[in-house]
């Protein structure tokens, strides 16, 4: 991506095992670093020392069945089945465009929600918990 150019949200997607979720509407990643607070008789305040980190991600979508010939995407219920089977998945958060960022690692699906209100399409979301390291690279 050219310097100063803003990433379009529509282009940034989560993929799991190389597949995206059919009719995804929103995706996010969160990285939290644990900070150890240290105060001694020789400090005037607390000193923060970074420690380990944990990471998670989320994905929202319309609830829809994909066509049988669609082998590049998951249907909503397919991801629920993977959650129920306690399947660890390869994770990527990227535009998949050469030169753009890619965050990758392993995840478990730890929550699935489906909402079906009267005057809207059924929608749902998934939450993922990172299992191990999150790596950052550039798509080549």
C-alpha atoms as a PDB file:
ATOM      1  CA  UNK A   1       0.000   0.000   0.000  1.00  0.00           C
ATOM      2  CA  UNK A   2       1.240   3.482  -0.787  1.00  0.00           C
ATOM      3  CA  UNK A   3       2.383   5.564   2.182  1.00  0.00           C
ATOM      4  CA  UNK A   4      -0.454   7.579   3.707  1.00  0.00           C
ATOM      5  CA  UNK A   5      -3.165   5.573   1.972  1.00  0.00           C
ATOM      6  CA  UNK A   6      -6.001   4.456   4.270  1.00  0.00           C
ATOM      7  CA  UNK A   7      -7.130   0.828   4.338  1.00  0.00           C
ATOM      8  CA  UNK A   8     -10.749   0.361   3.267  1.00  0.00           C
ATOM      9  CA  UNK A   9     -12.674  -1.586   5.903  1.00  0.00           C
ATOM     10  CA  UNK A  10     -14.487  -3.559   3.214  1.00  0.00           C
ATOM     11  CA  UNK A  11     -11.158  -5.010   2.094  1.00  0.00           C
ATOM     12  CA  UNK A  12      -9.882  -6.157   5.517  1.00  0.00           C
ATOM     13  CA  UNK A  13     -11.177  -9.648   6.271  1.00  0.00           C
ATOM     14  CA  UNK A  14     -10.659 -12.546   8.621  1.00  0.00           C
ATOM     15  CA  UNK A  15      -9.864 -15.863   7.042  1.00  0.00           C
ATOM     16  CA  UNK A  16      -9.880 -19.174   8.877  1.00  0.00           C
ATOM     17  CA  UNK A  17      -7.963 -22.005   7.295  1.00  0.00           C
ATOM     18  CA  UNK A  18      -7.840 -19.954   4.096  1.00  0.00           C
ATOM     19  CA  UNK A  19     -11.621 -19.430   3.940  1.00  0.00           C
ATOM     20  CA  UNK A  20     -13.631 -16.285   4.704  1.00  0.00           C
ATOM     21  CA  UNK A  21     -17.143 -16.185   6.179  1.00  0.00           C
ATOM     22  CA  UNK A  22     -19.966 -15.762   3.660  1.00  0.00           C
ATOM     23  CA  UNK A  23     -21.678 -12.347   3.980  1.00  0.00           C
ATOM     24  CA  UNK A  24     -19.277 -11.018   6.639  1.00  0.00           C
ATOM     25  CA  UNK A  25     -20.020  -7.418   7.637  1.00  0.00           C
ATOM     26  CA  UNK A  26     -17.411  -6.536  10.258  1.00  0.00           C
ATOM     27  CA  UNK A  27     -14.139  -7.907  11.602  1.00  0.00           C
ATOM     28  CA  UNK A  28     -11.753  -6.833  14.332  1.00  0.00           C
ATOM     29  CA  UNK A  29      -8.642  -7.871  16.207  1.00  0.00           C
ATOM     30  CA  UNK A  30      -7.618  -6.907  19.749  1.00  0.00           C
ATOM     31  CA  UNK A  31      -4.169  -7.248  21.331  1.00  0.00           C
ATOM     32  CA  UNK A  32      -3.720  -6.698  25.068  1.00  0.00           C
ATOM     33  CA  UNK A  33      -0.339  -6.495  26.802  1.00  0.00           C
ATOM     34  CA  UNK A  34      -0.121  -7.373  30.487  1.00  0.00           C
ATOM     35  CA  UNK A  35       1.737  -4.670  32.404  1.00  0.00           C
ATOM     36  CA  UNK A  36       3.451  -5.355  35.703  1.00  0.00           C
ATOM     37  CA  UNK A  37       3.363  -2.366  38.069  1.00  0.00           C
ATOM     38  CA  UNK A  38       6.462  -1.879  40.177  1.00  0.00           C
ATOM     39  CA  UNK A  39       6.849   0.692  42.947  1.00  0.00           C
ATOM     40  CA  UNK A  40       9.855   0.849  45.229  1.00  0.00           C
ATOM     41  CA  UNK A  41      11.277   3.175  47.806  1.00  0.00           C
ATOM     42  CA  UNK A  42      13.391   4.636  45.001  1.00  0.00           C
ATOM     43  CA  UNK A  43      10.533   5.570  42.641  1.00  0.00           C
ATOM     44  CA  UNK A  44       8.017   8.415  42.906  1.00  0.00           C
ATOM     45  CA  UNK A  45       5.381   6.531  41.022  1.00  0.00           C
ATOM     46  CA  UNK A  46       4.742   3.131  39.590  1.00  0.00           C
ATOM     47  CA  UNK A  47       6.905   1.860  36.777  1.00  0.00           C
ATOM     48  CA  UNK A  48       5.138  -0.270  34.174  1.00  0.00           C
ATOM     49  CA  UNK A  49       6.982  -3.246  32.733  1.00  0.00           C
ATOM     50  CA  UNK A  50       5.445  -4.986  29.709  1.00  0.00           C
ATOM     51  CA  UNK A  51       4.987  -8.728  30.050  1.00  0.00           C
ATOM     52  CA  UNK A  52       3.025 -11.233  27.974  1.00  0.00           C
ATOM     53  CA  UNK A  53       0.185 -10.424  25.624  1.00  0.00           C
ATOM     54  CA  UNK A  54      -3.047 -12.077  24.632  1.00  0.00           C
ATOM     55  CA  UNK A  55      -5.092 -11.540  21.535  1.00  0.00           C
ATOM     56  CA  UNK A  56      -8.595 -12.084  20.297  1.00  0.00           C
ATOM     57  CA  UNK A  57     -10.705 -11.317  17.261  1.00  0.00           C
ATOM     58  CA  UNK A  58     -14.341 -11.021  16.303  1.00  0.00           C
ATOM     59  CA  UNK A  59     -16.385 -11.360  13.166  1.00  0.00           C
ATOM     60  CA  UNK A  60     -19.964 -10.356  12.354  1.00  0.00           C
ATOM     61  CA  UNK A  61     -22.052 -11.539   9.415  1.00  0.00           C
ATOM     62  CA  UNK A  62     -25.494 -12.080   8.036  1.00  0.00           C
ATOM     63  CA  UNK A  63     -26.677 -15.627   8.707  1.00  0.00           C
ATOM     64  CA  UNK A  64     -26.847 -17.261   5.293  1.00  0.00           C
ATOM     65  CA  UNK A  65     -26.208 -20.608   3.644  1.00  0.00           C
ATOM     66  CA  UNK A  66     -23.645 -20.466   0.878  1.00  0.00           C
ATOM     67  CA  UNK A  67     -23.995 -22.381  -2.363  1.00  0.00           C
ATOM     68  CA  UNK A  68     -22.645 -25.929  -2.457  1.00  0.00           C
ATOM     69  CA  UNK A  69     -20.184 -24.904  -5.189  1.00  0.00           C
ATOM     70  CA  UNK A  70     -18.655 -22.192  -2.957  1.00  0.00           C
ATOM     71  CA  UNK A  71     -15.498 -23.802  -1.557  1.00  0.00           C
ATOM     72  CA  UNK A  72     -13.679 -20.578  -0.578  1.00  0.00           C
ATOM     73  CA  UNK A  73     -16.056 -19.489   2.186  1.00  0.00           C
ATOM     74  CA  UNK A  74     -17.703 -20.867   5.314  1.00  0.00           C
ATOM     75  CA  UNK A  75     -21.423 -20.723   5.887  1.00  0.00           C
ATOM     76  CA  UNK A  76     -22.460 -19.493   9.336  1.00  0.00           C
ATOM     77  CA  UNK A  77     -23.489 -22.918  10.597  1.00  0.00           C
ATOM     78  CA  UNK A  78     -20.201 -24.462   9.394  1.00  0.00           C
ATOM     79  CA  UNK A  79     -18.298 -22.223  11.821  1.00  0.00           C
ATOM     80  CA  UNK A  80     -20.686 -23.165  14.626  1.00  0.00           C
ATOM     81  CA  UNK A  81     -19.939 -26.836  13.884  1.00  0.00           C
ATOM     82  CA  UNK A  82     -16.182 -26.105  14.122  1.00  0.00           C
ATOM     83  CA  UNK A  83     -16.762 -24.405  17.487  1.00  0.00           C
ATOM     84  CA  UNK A  84     -18.734 -27.360  18.816  1.00  0.00           C
ATOM     85  CA  UNK A  85     -15.933 -29.695  17.685  1.00  0.00           C
ATOM     86  CA  UNK A  86     -13.314 -27.578  19.551  1.00  0.00           C
ATOM     87  CA  UNK A  87     -11.351 -27.116  16.320  1.00  0.00           C
ATOM     88  CA  UNK A  88      -8.207 -24.979  16.330  1.00  0.00           C
ATOM     89  CA  UNK A  89      -8.099 -22.837  13.175  1.00  0.00           C
ATOM     90  CA  UNK A  90      -5.425 -21.003  11.223  1.00  0.00           C
ATOM     91  CA  UNK A  91      -6.259 -17.290  11.431  1.00  0.00           C
ATOM     92  CA  UNK A  92      -5.416 -14.310   9.210  1.00  0.00           C
ATOM     93  CA  UNK A  93      -6.546 -10.677   9.391  1.00  0.00           C
ATOM     94  CA  UNK A  94      -5.609  -8.947   6.134  1.00  0.00           C
ATOM     95  CA  UNK A  95      -6.657  -7.405   2.838  1.00  0.00           C
ATOM     96  CA  UNK A  96      -4.687 -10.214   1.156  1.00  0.00           C
ATOM     97  CA  UNK A  97      -3.208  -7.562  -1.169  1.00  0.00           C
ATOM     98  CA  UNK A  98       0.531  -7.600  -1.893  1.00  0.00           C
ATOM     99  CA  UNK A  99       2.323  -5.051   0.283  1.00  0.00           C
ATOM    100  CA  UNK A 100      -0.478  -4.804   2.873  1.00  0.00           C
ATOM    101  CA  UNK A 101      -0.342  -6.064   6.483  1.00  0.00           C
ATOM    102  CA  UNK A 102      -1.275  -9.550   7.625  1.00  0.00           C
ATOM    103  CA  UNK A 103      -1.713 -10.691  11.225  1.00  0.00           C
ATOM    104  CA  UNK A 104      -1.753 -14.461  11.635  1.00  0.00           C
ATOM    105  CA  UNK A 105      -1.880 -17.152  14.277  1.00  0.00           C
ATOM    106  CA  UNK A 106      -4.057 -19.953  15.632  1.00  0.00           C
ATOM    107  CA  UNK A 107      -7.493 -19.455  17.206  1.00  0.00           C
ATOM    108  CA  UNK A 108     -10.364 -21.253  18.841  1.00  0.00           C
ATOM    109  CA  UNK A 109     -13.935 -20.042  18.388  1.00  0.00           C
ATOM    110  CA  UNK A 110     -15.048 -19.251  21.930  1.00  0.00           C
ATOM    111  CA  UNK A 111     -18.454 -17.668  21.286  1.00  0.00           C
ATOM    112  CA  UNK A 112     -21.117 -17.641  18.587  1.00  0.00           C
ATOM    113  CA  UNK A 113     -24.227 -15.435  18.707  1.00  0.00           C
ATOM    114  CA  UNK A 114     -27.219 -15.289  16.380  1.00  0.00           C
ATOM    115  CA  UNK A 115     -29.817 -12.512  16.473  1.00  0.00           C
ATOM    116  CA  UNK A 116     -33.089 -12.712  14.555  1.00  0.00           C
ATOM    117  CA  UNK A 117     -35.279  -9.630  14.989  1.00  0.00           C
ATOM    118  CA  UNK A 118     -38.623  -9.225  13.249  1.00  0.00           C
ATOM    119  CA  UNK A 119     -37.794  -6.553  10.685  1.00  0.00           C
ATOM    120  CA  UNK A 120     -34.158  -7.363   9.951  1.00  0.00           C
ATOM    121  CA  UNK A 121     -32.109 -10.117   8.378  1.00  0.00           C
ATOM    122  CA  UNK A 122     -30.745 -12.659  10.841  1.00  0.00           C
ATOM    123  CA  UNK A 123     -27.223 -11.722  11.859  1.00  0.00           C
ATOM    124  CA  UNK A 124     -24.610 -13.152  14.089  1.00  0.00           C
ATOM    125  CA  UNK A 125     -21.106 -12.894  15.390  1.00  0.00           C
ATOM    126  CA  UNK A 126     -18.157 -15.015  16.395  1.00  0.00           C
ATOM    127  CA  UNK A 127     -15.463 -14.364  18.973  1.00  0.00           C
ATOM    128  CA  UNK A 128     -12.053 -15.962  18.665  1.00  0.00           C
ATOM    129  CA  UNK A 129      -9.315 -16.421  21.251  1.00  0.00           C
ATOM    130  CA  UNK A 130      -5.737 -16.522  20.027  1.00  0.00           C
ATOM    131  CA  UNK A 131      -3.806 -19.653  20.899  1.00  0.00           C
ATOM    132  CA  UNK A 132      -0.106 -18.784  21.052  1.00  0.00           C
ATOM    133  CA  UNK A 133       1.767 -16.151  19.108  1.00  0.00           C
ATOM    134  CA  UNK A 134       0.269 -13.546  16.815  1.00  0.00           C
ATOM    135  CA  UNK A 135       2.629 -12.710  13.973  1.00  0.00           C
ATOM    136  CA  UNK A 136       2.682  -9.557  11.886  1.00  0.00           C
ATOM    137  CA  UNK A 137       4.005  -9.553   8.334  1.00  0.00           C
ATOM    138  CA  UNK A 138       3.506  -8.029   4.900  1.00  0.00           C
ATOM    139  CA  UNK A 139       1.589  -9.879   2.167  1.00  0.00           C
ATOM    140  CA  UNK A 140       4.064 -10.882  -0.523  1.00  0.00           C
END
